[in-house]
Amino acid sequence: MQTLYFVVPCVIIFFLLVFPNGFCLADTNMKSSSQCSQADNYSDSESTFQTNLRTLLDSLASNVVQNHGFYQTIVGKKANRVYGTVLCRGDISASNCSDCTLNSTRVASNDCPMSKDVSIWFRWCFLRYSNVSFFGDMQQTAVAITNETDFDDPSVVSEGLPFMSGLAAVAPDKSFMFHTEVLNTSQSGQKRYGMAQCTRDISRVDCRRCLDSQLENFRTVIGNKRRWEIYGSNCFMWYNDYQFYSNGSTLLSAAWRPSSYTTLIIGMTLAVSAALFMLF
Ligand SMILES: *[C@@H]1O[C@H](CO)[C@@H](O)[C@H](O)[C@H]1NC(C)=O
Ligand SMILES: *[C@@H]1O[C@H](CO)[C@@H](O)[C@H](O)[C@H]1NC(C)=O
Ligand SMILES: *[C@@H]1O[C@H](CO)[C@@H](O)[C@H](O)[C@H]1NC(C)=O
Ligand SMILES: *[C@@H]1O[C@H](CO)[C@@H](O)[C@H](O)[C@H]1NC(C)=O
Ligand SMILES: *[C@@H]1O[C@H](CO)[C@@H](O)[C@H](O)[C@H]1NC(C)=O
Ligand SMILES: *[C@@H]1O[C@H](CO)[C@@H](O)[C@H](O)[C@H]1NC(C)=O
Ligand SMILES: *[C@@H]1O[C@H](CO)[C@@H](O)[C@H](O)[C@H]1NC(C)=O
């Protein structure tokens, strides 16, 4: 049985949902999860918000590739302002990044038509927009996807989490905060593959904290599994028994460094607002 686990920071709640599509063995794209804020009834004056949103989504889709798979922008003024982010998985091609972004904007309009704070997770890209600024603000809300009964070999289990912990330590210091690694397990010929990535609006320190807390929060769920994926608002970690990522990337070809954000405080309010979201 395929299962989704939702973790909201501070008040740690696990949401168990049956995952309809089954765990993907090939590296194909599909929607993994979505989160919509409570629907708003847009009044006439607020249709400006919808217009701005449309402009924002178009802008994200047309700029994401030239910005190496990560783009943020703001459209509109005051109450009708909308903030948006898109991040493509670091190893996918430019055309697949662009297609995934377009598809995610369509899914957003379809799944959450009246919501002002929306997150859509595809396997290859992540889209978020909101009427409230979230840029640079590290959030720990995350979904883990694994197969509850697909346990790994006990001798490999003891190596998996330390391996991913190592990846969490290395990824923040990589350009683009994207990193993949291969684990040669003590079982000869048995390999495991890991990936970690952060959105580039947070600092390297927050990236590390984000990845570490995902491993910590989901430890009991993923620790003994052969394959799993964690999708967050600011960071992502995948673990599998085959090389799911491609070797070279055209997306991430130029040097890049994050801006230096000061450490942001993650308040209880995040947990409270996250709890108001409807889960799909
Ligand atoms: C939106 O409209 C529907 C139907 O008219 C109503 O049931 C709902 O409570 C409204 N929601 C808000 C947030 O006003
Ligand atoms: C964002 O939208 C929500 C829901 O309509 C509203 O309650 C909130 O005040 C808005 N925030 C801003 C900064 O506009
Ligand atoms: C896009 O993804 C598909 C499906 O995995 C793959 O076959 C194709 O090669 C990818 N496109 C590029 C340009 O890499
Ligand atoms: C985007 O959606 C189209 C139509 O559903 C589909 O054929 C295509 O494979 C999708 N591409 C990606 C990268 O998700
Ligand atoms: C989950 O894992 C079990 C045991 O390996 C397997 O039999 C089952 O088909 C898997 N389920 C899915 C949805 O992949
Ligand atoms: C894992 O094994 C391969 C050969 O199968 C080798 O090239 C690679 O360096 C090894 N990696 C580590 C981290 O030991
Ligand atoms: C990536 O490169 C490694 C060694 O260079 C090779 O064994 C592997 O098959 C390649 N994987 C893919 C998906 O191209």
mmCIF file of C-alpha atoms and ligand atoms in Angstrom:
data_model
loop_
_atom_site.group_PDB
_atom_site.id
_atom_site.type_symbol
_atom_site.label_atom_id
_atom_site.label_comp_id
_atom_site.label_asym_id
_atom_site.label_seq_id
_atom_site.Cartn_x
_atom_site.Cartn_y
_atom_site.Cartn_z
ATOM 1 C CA MET A 1 0.000 0.000 0.000
ATOM 2 C CA GLN A 2 1.310 3.363 -1.011
ATOM 3 C CA THR A 3 1.132 5.892 1.777
ATOM 4 C CA LEU A 4 1.560 9.629 2.189
ATOM 5 C CA TYR A 5 2.675 11.101 5.476
ATOM 6 C CA PHE A 6 2.199 14.780 6.216
ATOM 7 C CA VAL A 7 4.271 16.468 8.875
ATOM 8 C CA VAL A 8 3.415 19.875 10.237
ATOM 9 C CA PRO A 9 6.249 21.299 12.340
ATOM 10 C CA CYS A 10 5.814 21.947 16.064
ATOM 11 C CA VAL A 11 2.571 20.016 16.300
ATOM 12 C CA ILE A 12 3.811 16.885 14.599
ATOM 13 C CA ILE A 13 0.841 15.289 12.926
ATOM 14 C CA PHE A 14 1.041 12.380 10.525
ATOM 15 C CA PHE A 15 -1.656 12.314 7.900
ATOM 16 C CA LEU A 16 -2.087 8.950 6.283
ATOM 17 C CA LEU A 17 -3.584 9.026 2.828
ATOM 18 C CA VAL A 18 -3.740 6.273 0.276
ATOM 19 C CA PHE A 19 -1.639 7.234 -2.677
ATOM 20 C CA PRO A 20 -3.684 6.514 -5.805
ATOM 21 C CA ASN A 21 -0.995 6.147 -8.463
ATOM 22 C CA GLY A 22 1.249 3.606 -6.796
ATOM 23 C CA PHE A 23 4.939 4.152 -6.294
ATOM 24 C CA CYS A 24 6.610 5.137 -9.500
ATOM 25 C CA LEU A 25 9.431 2.839 -10.500
ATOM 26 C CA ALA A 26 10.506 4.645 -13.635
ATOM 27 C CA ASP A 27 11.456 8.289 -13.459
ATOM 28 C CA THR A 28 8.260 9.570 -14.982
ATOM 29 C CA ASN A 29 6.613 12.799 -13.998
ATOM 30 C CA MET A 30 3.357 12.954 -12.072
ATOM 31 C CA LYS A 31 1.705 14.941 -9.329
ATOM 32 C CA SER A 32 2.805 13.785 -5.890
ATOM 33 C CA SER A 33 0.739 16.063 -3.703
ATOM 34 C CA SER A 34 -0.988 19.406 -3.459
ATOM 35 C CA GLN A 35 -2.049 21.747 -0.699
ATOM 36 C CA CYS A 36 -4.683 24.476 -1.110
ATOM 37 C CA SER A 37 -5.657 27.113 1.417
ATOM 38 C CA GLN A 38 -9.329 27.409 2.260
ATOM 39 C CA ALA A 39 -11.243 28.595 -0.800
ATOM 40 C CA ASP A 40 -12.030 32.293 -0.993
ATOM 41 C CA ASN A 41 -15.023 33.656 -2.811
ATOM 42 C CA TYR A 42 -13.467 36.262 -5.028
ATOM 43 C CA SER A 43 -15.551 39.394 -5.153
ATOM 44 C CA ASP A 44 -15.473 41.581 -8.269
ATOM 45 C CA SER A 45 -12.739 43.765 -6.841
ATOM 46 C CA GLU A 46 -10.675 40.661 -6.174
ATOM 47 C CA SER A 47 -10.780 39.433 -9.742
ATOM 48 C CA THR A 48 -7.689 41.622 -10.079
ATOM 49 C CA PHE A 49 -6.040 38.977 -7.939
ATOM 50 C CA GLN A 50 -6.966 36.300 -10.477
ATOM 51 C CA THR A 51 -5.585 38.408 -13.316
ATOM 52 C CA ASN A 52 -2.351 38.932 -11.394
ATOM 53 C CA LEU A 53 -2.182 35.231 -10.634
ATOM 54 C CA ARG A 54 -2.497 34.383 -14.320
ATOM 55 C CA THR A 55 0.324 36.818 -15.136
ATOM 56 C CA LEU A 56 2.432 35.342 -12.345
ATOM 57 C CA LEU A 57 1.998 31.750 -13.512
ATOM 58 C CA ASP A 58 2.862 32.702 -17.087
ATOM 59 C CA SER A 59 5.949 34.517 -15.869
ATOM 60 C CA LEU A 60 7.103 31.540 -13.777
ATOM 61 C CA ALA A 61 6.717 29.187 -16.726
ATOM 62 C CA SER A 62 8.538 31.429 -19.152
ATOM 63 C CA ASN A 63 11.458 32.338 -16.864
ATOM 64 C CA VAL A 64 12.199 29.158 -14.947
ATOM 65 C CA VAL A 65 14.575 27.597 -17.476
ATOM 66 C CA GLN A 66 16.786 30.620 -18.048
ATOM 67 C CA ASN A 67 17.076 30.940 -14.263
ATOM 68 C CA HIS A 68 18.469 27.419 -13.914
ATOM 69 C CA GLY A 69 15.263 25.803 -12.738
ATOM 70 C CA PHE A 70 14.419 28.206 -9.909
ATOM 71 C CA TYR A 71 12.406 31.371 -10.285
ATOM 72 C CA GLN A 72 10.522 33.706 -7.948
ATOM 73 C CA THR A 73 8.462 36.709 -8.811
ATOM 74 C CA ILE A 74 5.796 39.079 -7.472
ATOM 75 C CA VAL A 75 2.874 40.516 -9.417
ATOM 76 C CA GLY A 76 0.386 43.217 -8.370
ATOM 77 C CA LYS A 77 -0.066 45.735 -5.613
ATOM 78 C CA LYS A 78 -1.323 45.683 -2.029
ATOM 79 C CA ALA A 79 -4.227 43.299 -1.412
ATOM 80 C CA ASN A 80 -3.982 41.878 -4.921
ATOM 81 C CA ARG A 81 -0.287 41.111 -4.778
ATOM 82 C CA VAL A 82 0.715 37.514 -5.460
ATOM 83 C CA TYR A 83 4.082 35.864 -4.738
ATOM 84 C CA GLY A 84 5.214 32.823 -6.693
ATOM 85 C CA THR A 85 8.046 30.287 -6.777
ATOM 86 C CA VAL A 86 8.905 27.374 -8.992
ATOM 87 C CA LEU A 87 11.752 24.881 -8.560
ATOM 88 C CA CYS A 88 12.670 22.077 -10.953
ATOM 89 C CA ARG A 89 14.532 18.980 -9.803
ATOM 90 C CA GLY A 90 18.168 19.741 -10.544
ATOM 91 C CA ASP A 91 18.879 16.908 -12.952
ATOM 92 C CA ILE A 92 15.938 17.187 -15.325
ATOM 93 C CA SER A 93 16.281 18.692 -18.774
ATOM 94 C CA ALA A 94 15.329 22.254 -19.642
ATOM 95 C CA SER A 95 12.388 21.136 -21.764
ATOM 96 C CA ASN A 96 11.063 18.809 -19.077
ATOM 97 C CA CYS A 97 11.450 21.583 -16.494
ATOM 98 C CA SER A 98 9.495 23.942 -18.670
ATOM 99 C CA ASP A 99 6.772 21.349 -19.374
ATOM 100 C CA CYS A 100 6.503 20.383 -15.717
ATOM 101 C CA THR A 101 6.110 24.027 -14.689
ATOM 102 C CA LEU A 102 3.379 24.599 -17.264
ATOM 103 C CA ASN A 103 1.601 21.441 -16.176
ATOM 104 C CA SER A 104 1.801 22.386 -12.511
ATOM 105 C CA THR A 105 0.266 25.806 -13.168
ATOM 106 C CA ARG A 106 -2.643 24.094 -14.959
ATOM 107 C CA VAL A 107 -3.097 21.647 -12.106
ATOM 108 C CA ALA A 108 -3.056 24.533 -9.610
ATOM 109 C CA SER A 109 -5.811 26.396 -11.445
ATOM 110 C CA ASN A 110 -7.771 23.182 -11.693
ATOM 111 C CA ASP A 111 -7.291 21.747 -8.177
ATOM 112 C CA CYS A 112 -7.357 24.966 -6.163
ATOM 113 C CA PRO A 113 -9.272 27.535 -8.251
ATOM 114 C CA MET A 114 -10.337 29.775 -5.358
ATOM 115 C CA SER A 115 -7.314 29.395 -3.083
ATOM 116 C CA LYS A 116 -4.775 32.120 -2.452
ATOM 117 C CA ASP A 117 -2.045 29.925 -1.004
ATOM 118 C CA VAL A 118 -1.280 26.896 -3.127
ATOM 119 C CA SER A 119 1.537 24.342 -3.284
ATOM 120 C CA ILE A 120 1.756 21.707 -6.010
ATOM 121 C CA TRP A 121 4.360 18.977 -5.891
ATOM 122 C CA PHE A 122 5.206 17.116 -9.053
ATOM 123 C CA ARG A 123 8.052 14.618 -9.134
ATOM 124 C CA TRP A 124 10.056 16.982 -11.335
ATOM 125 C CA CYS A 125 8.996 20.399 -10.116
ATOM 126 C CA PHE A 126 7.433 22.312 -7.249
ATOM 127 C CA LEU A 127 5.122 25.300 -7.583
ATOM 128 C CA ARG A 128 3.945 27.598 -4.805
ATOM 129 C CA TYR A 129 2.084 30.868 -4.837
ATOM 130 C CA SER A 130 0.483 32.942 -2.125
ATOM 131 C CA ASN A 131 -0.986 36.358 -1.394
ATOM 132 C CA VAL A 132 1.399 36.470 1.595
ATOM 133 C CA SER A 133 5.157 36.755 1.117
ATOM 134 C CA PHE A 134 7.034 33.533 1.861
ATOM 135 C CA PHE A 135 10.335 34.224 0.076
ATOM 136 C CA GLY A 136 13.344 33.254 2.148
ATOM 137 C CA ASP A 137 11.130 31.999 4.939
ATOM 138 C CA MET A 138 12.021 28.387 5.677
ATOM 139 C CA GLN A 139 8.995 26.179 6.319
ATOM 140 C CA GLN A 140 9.146 22.598 7.467
ATOM 141 C CA THR A 141 5.824 21.304 6.206
ATOM 142 C CA ALA A 142 6.563 18.137 4.244
ATOM 143 C CA VAL A 143 5.054 15.015 2.717
ATOM 144 C CA ALA A 144 6.818 11.646 2.682
ATOM 145 C CA ILE A 145 5.919 9.019 0.133
ATOM 146 C CA THR A 146 6.947 5.447 0.660
ATOM 147 C CA ASN A 147 5.633 1.914 0.410
ATOM 148 C CA GLU A 148 4.762 0.879 3.964
ATOM 149 C CA THR A 149 5.666 -2.766 3.421
ATOM 150 C CA ASP A 150 8.692 -2.458 1.158
ATOM 151 C CA PHE A 151 11.317 -3.025 3.879
ATOM 152 C CA ASP A 152 14.986 -2.995 3.016
ATOM 153 C CA ASP A 153 17.569 -5.640 3.861
ATOM 154 C CA PRO A 154 18.427 -5.170 7.605
ATOM 155 C CA SER A 155 22.141 -4.777 6.889
ATOM 156 C CA VAL A 156 21.411 -1.993 4.397
ATOM 157 C CA VAL A 157 18.936 -0.304 6.765
ATOM 158 C CA SER A 158 21.742 0.619 9.154
ATOM 159 C CA GLU A 159 23.566 2.366 6.303
ATOM 160 C CA GLY A 160 20.686 4.238 4.657
ATOM 161 C CA LEU A 161 19.986 7.042 7.121
ATOM 162 C CA PRO A 162 23.654 7.829 7.859
ATOM 163 C CA PHE A 163 24.183 8.018 4.090
ATOM 164 C CA MET A 164 21.293 10.465 3.689
ATOM 165 C CA SER A 165 22.522 12.452 6.697
ATOM 166 C CA GLY A 166 25.835 12.822 4.909
ATOM 167 C CA LEU A 167 24.018 14.031 1.831
ATOM 168 C CA ALA A 168 22.147 16.600 3.956
ATOM 169 C CA ALA A 169 25.495 17.922 5.129
ATOM 170 C CA VAL A 170 26.963 18.214 1.626
ATOM 171 C CA ALA A 171 24.011 19.449 -0.467
ATOM 172 C CA PRO A 172 23.738 22.956 1.104
ATOM 173 C CA ASP A 173 27.321 23.731 0.085
ATOM 174 C CA LYS A 174 26.849 22.695 -3.541
ATOM 175 C CA SER A 175 26.124 25.313 -6.149
ATOM 176 C CA PHE A 176 22.336 25.331 -6.670
ATOM 177 C CA MET A 177 21.971 23.411 -3.389
ATOM 178 C CA PHE A 178 21.362 20.216 -5.351
ATOM 179 C CA HIS A 179 23.306 17.022 -4.781
ATOM 180 C CA THR A 180 23.150 13.318 -5.603
ATOM 181 C CA GLU A 181 25.284 10.469 -4.274
ATOM 182 C CA VAL A 182 25.675 6.707 -4.584
ATOM 183 C CA LEU A 183 25.976 4.411 -1.556
ATOM 184 C CA ASN A 184 27.971 1.231 -2.082
ATOM 185 C CA THR A 185 26.379 -0.891 0.639
ATOM 186 C CA SER A 186 28.165 -3.642 2.553
ATOM 187 C CA GLN A 187 26.099 -6.140 0.538
ATOM 188 C CA SER A 188 28.219 -6.569 -2.549
ATOM 189 C CA GLY A 189 26.688 -5.113 -5.680
ATOM 190 C CA GLN A 190 23.850 -3.491 -3.731
ATOM 191 C CA LYS A 191 23.711 0.267 -4.269
ATOM 192 C CA ARG A 192 21.430 2.969 -3.028
ATOM 193 C CA TYR A 193 20.968 6.392 -4.583
ATOM 194 C CA GLY A 194 20.227 9.630 -2.777
ATOM 195 C CA MET A 195 19.277 13.151 -3.740
ATOM 196 C CA ALA A 196 18.834 16.354 -1.752
ATOM 197 C CA GLN A 197 17.787 19.797 -2.955
ATOM 198 C CA CYS A 198 16.698 23.118 -1.449
ATOM 199 C CA THR A 199 14.874 26.126 -2.847
ATOM 200 C CA ARG A 200 17.444 28.840 -3.517
ATOM 201 C CA ASP A 201 15.726 31.601 -1.569
ATOM 202 C CA ILE A 202 16.844 30.174 1.768
ATOM 203 C CA SER A 203 20.371 30.336 3.177
ATOM 204 C CA ARG A 204 22.715 27.371 3.176
ATOM 205 C CA VAL A 205 22.306 27.147 6.955
ATOM 206 C CA ASP A 206 18.518 26.915 6.621
ATOM 207 C CA CYS A 207 18.892 24.376 3.814
ATOM 208 C CA ARG A 208 20.867 22.131 6.168
ATOM 209 C CA ARG A 209 18.303 22.609 8.940
ATOM 210 C CA CYS A 210 15.480 21.848 6.532
ATOM 211 C CA LEU A 211 17.039 18.575 5.325
ATOM 212 C CA ASP A 212 18.075 17.463 8.820
ATOM 213 C CA SER A 213 14.601 18.047 10.180
ATOM 214 C CA GLN A 214 12.993 16.036 7.371
ATOM 215 C CA LEU A 215 15.207 13.069 8.217
ATOM 216 C CA GLU A 216 14.417 13.511 11.890
ATOM 217 C CA ASN A 217 10.654 13.961 11.475
ATOM 218 C CA PHE A 218 10.228 10.988 9.165
ATOM 219 C CA ARG A 219 12.898 8.746 10.712
ATOM 220 C CA THR A 220 10.472 6.066 11.861
ATOM 221 C CA VAL A 221 8.587 6.065 8.558
ATOM 222 C CA ILE A 222 11.508 5.932 6.117
ATOM 223 C CA GLY A 223 14.346 4.461 8.199
ATOM 224 C CA ASN A 224 13.773 0.841 7.191
ATOM 225 C CA LYS A 225 12.412 1.373 3.674
ATOM 226 C CA ARG A 226 14.031 0.599 0.371
ATOM 227 C CA ARG A 227 12.740 3.687 -1.435
ATOM 228 C CA TRP A 228 11.147 6.929 -0.363
ATOM 229 C CA GLU A 229 10.638 10.543 -1.393
ATOM 230 C CA ILE A 230 10.146 13.595 0.815
ATOM 231 C CA TYR A 231 8.608 16.737 -0.618
ATOM 232 C CA GLY A 232 8.763 19.959 1.398
ATOM 233 C CA SER A 233 8.177 23.650 0.848
ATOM 234 C CA ASN A 234 11.893 24.431 0.939
ATOM 235 C CA CYS A 235 13.697 21.105 0.649
ATOM 236 C CA PHE A 236 13.439 17.681 -0.912
ATOM 237 C CA MET A 237 15.094 14.306 -0.305
ATOM 238 C CA TRP A 238 14.839 11.099 -2.288
ATOM 239 C CA TYR A 239 16.278 7.629 -1.676
ATOM 240 C CA ASN A 240 16.017 4.628 -3.965
ATOM 241 C CA ASP A 241 17.638 1.392 -5.105
ATOM 242 C CA TYR A 242 18.164 2.526 -8.689
ATOM 243 C CA GLN A 243 19.579 5.659 -10.286
ATOM 244 C CA PHE A 244 16.412 7.720 -10.696
ATOM 245 C CA TYR A 245 18.266 10.911 -11.607
ATOM 246 C CA SER A 246 20.118 11.607 -14.823
ATOM 247 C CA ASN A 247 23.866 12.103 -14.909
ATOM 248 C CA GLY A 248 24.273 15.483 -16.466
ATOM 249 C CA SER A 249 22.108 18.559 -16.241
ATOM 250 C CA THR A 250 21.724 21.329 -18.744
ATOM 251 C CA LEU A 251 19.620 23.308 -16.279
ATOM 252 C CA LEU A 252 22.389 23.821 -13.753
ATOM 253 C CA SER A 253 25.264 24.896 -15.920
ATOM 254 C CA ALA A 254 26.423 28.260 -14.566
ATOM 255 C CA ALA A 255 27.814 29.281 -11.217
ATOM 256 C CA TRP A 256 25.351 30.512 -8.660
ATOM 257 C CA ARG A 257 25.472 31.629 -5.007
ATOM 258 C CA PRO A 258 22.595 32.272 -2.624
ATOM 259 C CA SER A 259 21.914 35.716 -1.235
ATOM 260 C CA SER A 260 22.716 35.934 2.461
ATOM 261 C CA TYR A 261 19.490 35.884 4.363
ATOM 262 C CA THR A 262 19.610 36.346 8.084
ATOM 263 C CA THR A 263 18.283 33.440 10.070
ATOM 264 C CA LEU A 264 14.530 33.458 10.095
ATOM 265 C CA ILE A 265 12.497 32.351 13.016
ATOM 266 C CA ILE A 266 9.972 29.648 12.382
ATOM 267 C CA GLY A 267 7.010 30.395 14.573
ATOM 268 C CA MET A 268 4.139 28.358 15.824
ATOM 269 C CA THR A 269 1.935 30.435 13.533
ATOM 270 C CA LEU A 270 3.229 28.420 10.598
ATOM 271 C CA ALA A 271 1.929 25.238 12.138
ATOM 272 C CA VAL A 272 -1.413 26.870 12.868
ATOM 273 C CA SER A 273 -1.825 28.200 9.351
ATOM 274 C CA ALA A 274 -0.653 24.919 7.857
ATOM 275 C CA ALA A 275 -3.290 23.083 9.863
ATOM 276 C CA LEU A 276 -5.947 25.152 8.121
ATOM 277 C CA PHE A 277 -4.917 23.888 4.743
ATOM 278 C CA MET A 278 -7.002 21.299 3.066
ATOM 279 C CA LEU A 279 -5.097 18.208 2.044
ATOM 280 C CA PHE A 280 -5.597 16.478 -1.248
HETATM 281 C C1 LIG B 1 -18.226 30.935 -0.391
HETATM 282 O O1 LIG B 1 -19.491 30.741 -0.963
HETATM 283 C C2 LIG B 1 -20.094 29.521 -0.591
HETATM 284 C C3 LIG B 1 -21.403 29.374 -1.368
HETATM 285 O O2 LIG B 1 -21.992 30.602 -1.636
HETATM 286 C C4 LIG B 1 -20.329 29.523 0.932
HETATM 287 O O3 LIG B 1 -20.929 28.320 1.327
HETATM 288 C C5 LIG B 1 -19.001 29.686 1.618
HETATM 289 O O4 LIG B 1 -19.171 29.774 3.008
HETATM 290 C C6 LIG B 1 -18.283 30.948 1.134
HETATM 291 N N1 LIG B 1 -16.931 30.963 1.686
HETATM 292 C C7 LIG B 1 -16.402 32.033 2.252
HETATM 293 C C8 LIG B 1 -15.005 31.910 2.743
HETATM 294 O O5 LIG B 1 -17.002 33.089 2.357
HETATM 295 C C1 LIG B 2 -4.384 36.664 2.097
HETATM 296 O O1 LIG B 2 -5.624 36.062 1.821
HETATM 297 C C2 LIG B 2 -6.324 35.639 2.989
HETATM 298 C C3 LIG B 2 -7.544 34.883 2.536
HETATM 299 O O2 LIG B 2 -8.333 35.692 1.693
HETATM 300 C C4 LIG B 2 -6.659 36.859 3.847
HETATM 301 O O3 LIG B 2 -7.309 36.445 5.020
HETATM 302 C C5 LIG B 2 -5.373 37.582 4.206
HETATM 303 O O4 LIG B 2 -5.661 38.765 4.903
HETATM 304 C C6 LIG B 2 -4.587 37.928 2.929
HETATM 305 N N1 LIG B 2 -3.300 38.479 3.319
HETATM 306 C C7 LIG B 2 -2.757 39.534 2.704
HETATM 307 C C8 LIG B 2 -1.420 39.970 3.188
HETATM 308 O O5 LIG B 2 -3.315 40.101 1.775
HETATM 309 C C1 LIG B 3 11.871 14.297 -20.671
HETATM 310 O O1 LIG B 3 11.356 13.194 -19.961
HETATM 311 C C2 LIG B 3 11.079 12.063 -20.762
HETATM 312 C C3 LIG B 3 10.397 11.023 -19.905
HETATM 313 O O2 LIG B 3 11.223 10.583 -18.882
HETATM 314 C C4 LIG B 3 12.380 11.547 -21.351
HETATM 315 O O3 LIG B 3 12.127 10.409 -22.156
HETATM 316 C C5 LIG B 3 12.997 12.644 -22.175
HETATM 317 O O4 LIG B 3 14.223 12.223 -22.652
HETATM 318 C C6 LIG B 3 13.156 13.903 -21.351
HETATM 319 N N1 LIG B 3 13.544 14.983 -22.235
HETATM 320 C C7 LIG B 3 14.768 15.451 -22.276
HETATM 321 C C8 LIG B 3 15.032 16.515 -23.280
HETATM 322 O O5 LIG B 3 15.636 15.031 -21.517
HETATM 323 C C1 LIG B 4 2.535 17.709 -19.261
HETATM 324 O O1 LIG B 4 1.195 17.372 -19.555
HETATM 325 C C2 LIG B 4 1.031 16.772 -20.823
HETATM 326 C C3 LIG B 4 -0.446 16.633 -21.080
HETATM 327 O O2 LIG B 4 -1.082 16.032 -19.994
HETATM 328 C C4 LIG B 4 1.776 15.429 -20.826
HETATM 329 O O3 LIG B 4 1.651 14.809 -22.084
HETATM 330 C C5 LIG B 4 3.255 15.691 -20.542
HETATM 331 O O4 LIG B 4 3.936 14.456 -20.454
HETATM 332 C C6 LIG B 4 3.413 16.458 -19.248
HETATM 333 N N1 LIG B 4 4.807 16.795 -19.114
HETATM 334 C C7 LIG B 4 5.430 16.817 -17.951
HETATM 335 C C8 LIG B 4 6.880 17.119 -17.964
HETATM 336 O O5 LIG B 4 4.858 16.634 -16.886
HETATM 337 C C1 LIG B 5 4.834 -2.384 -1.788
HETATM 338 O O1 LIG B 5 5.825 -3.301 -1.442
HETATM 339 C C2 LIG B 5 5.379 -4.651 -1.408
HETATM 340 C C3 LIG B 5 6.519 -5.509 -0.861
HETATM 341 O O2 LIG B 5 7.718 -5.251 -1.501
HETATM 342 C C4 LIG B 5 4.962 -5.035 -2.833
HETATM 343 O O3 LIG B 5 4.489 -6.368 -2.820
HETATM 344 C C5 LIG B 5 3.870 -4.100 -3.294
HETATM 345 O O4 LIG B 5 3.528 -4.376 -4.639
HETATM 346 C C6 LIG B 5 4.325 -2.644 -3.183
HETATM 347 N N1 LIG B 5 3.202 -1.769 -3.483
HETATM 348 C C7 LIG B 5 3.259 -0.795 -4.400
HETATM 349 C C8 LIG B 5 2.042 0.027 -4.576
HETATM 350 O O5 LIG B 5 4.269 -0.589 -5.057
HETATM 351 C C1 LIG B 6 31.307 2.768 -5.259
HETATM 352 O O1 LIG B 6 31.700 1.743 -6.162
HETATM 353 C C2 LIG B 6 32.088 2.230 -7.447
HETATM 354 C C3 LIG B 6 32.439 1.032 -8.304
HETATM 355 O O2 LIG B 6 31.393 0.137 -8.324
HETATM 356 C C4 LIG B 6 33.263 3.188 -7.317
HETATM 357 O O3 LIG B 6 33.585 3.715 -8.596
HETATM 358 C C5 LIG B 6 32.885 4.311 -6.387
HETATM 359 O O4 LIG B 6 33.995 5.174 -6.180
HETATM 360 C C6 LIG B 6 32.410 3.775 -5.056
HETATM 361 N N1 LIG B 6 31.909 4.894 -4.256
HETATM 362 C C7 LIG B 6 32.244 5.090 -3.001
HETATM 363 C C8 LIG B 6 31.679 6.282 -2.313
HETATM 364 O O5 LIG B 6 32.964 4.313 -2.394
HETATM 365 C C1 LIG B 7 25.462 7.543 -15.002
HETATM 366 O O1 LIG B 7 26.863 7.287 -15.023
HETATM 367 C C2 LIG B 7 27.240 6.063 -14.406
HETATM 368 C C3 LIG B 7 28.766 5.942 -14.376
HETATM 369 O O2 LIG B 7 29.361 7.024 -14.986
HETATM 370 C C4 LIG B 7 26.621 4.892 -15.157
HETATM 371 O O3 LIG B 7 26.971 3.678 -14.532
HETATM 372 C C5 LIG B 7 25.107 5.052 -15.127
HETATM 373 O O4 LIG B 7 24.499 4.034 -15.890
HETATM 374 C C6 LIG B 7 24.676 6.412 -15.673
HETATM 375 N N1 LIG B 7 23.260 6.541 -15.393
HETATM 376 C C7 LIG B 7 22.392 7.125 -16.190
HETATM 377 C C8 LIG B 7 20.981 7.167 -15.748
HETATM 378 O O5 LIG B 7 22.723 7.628 -17.256
#
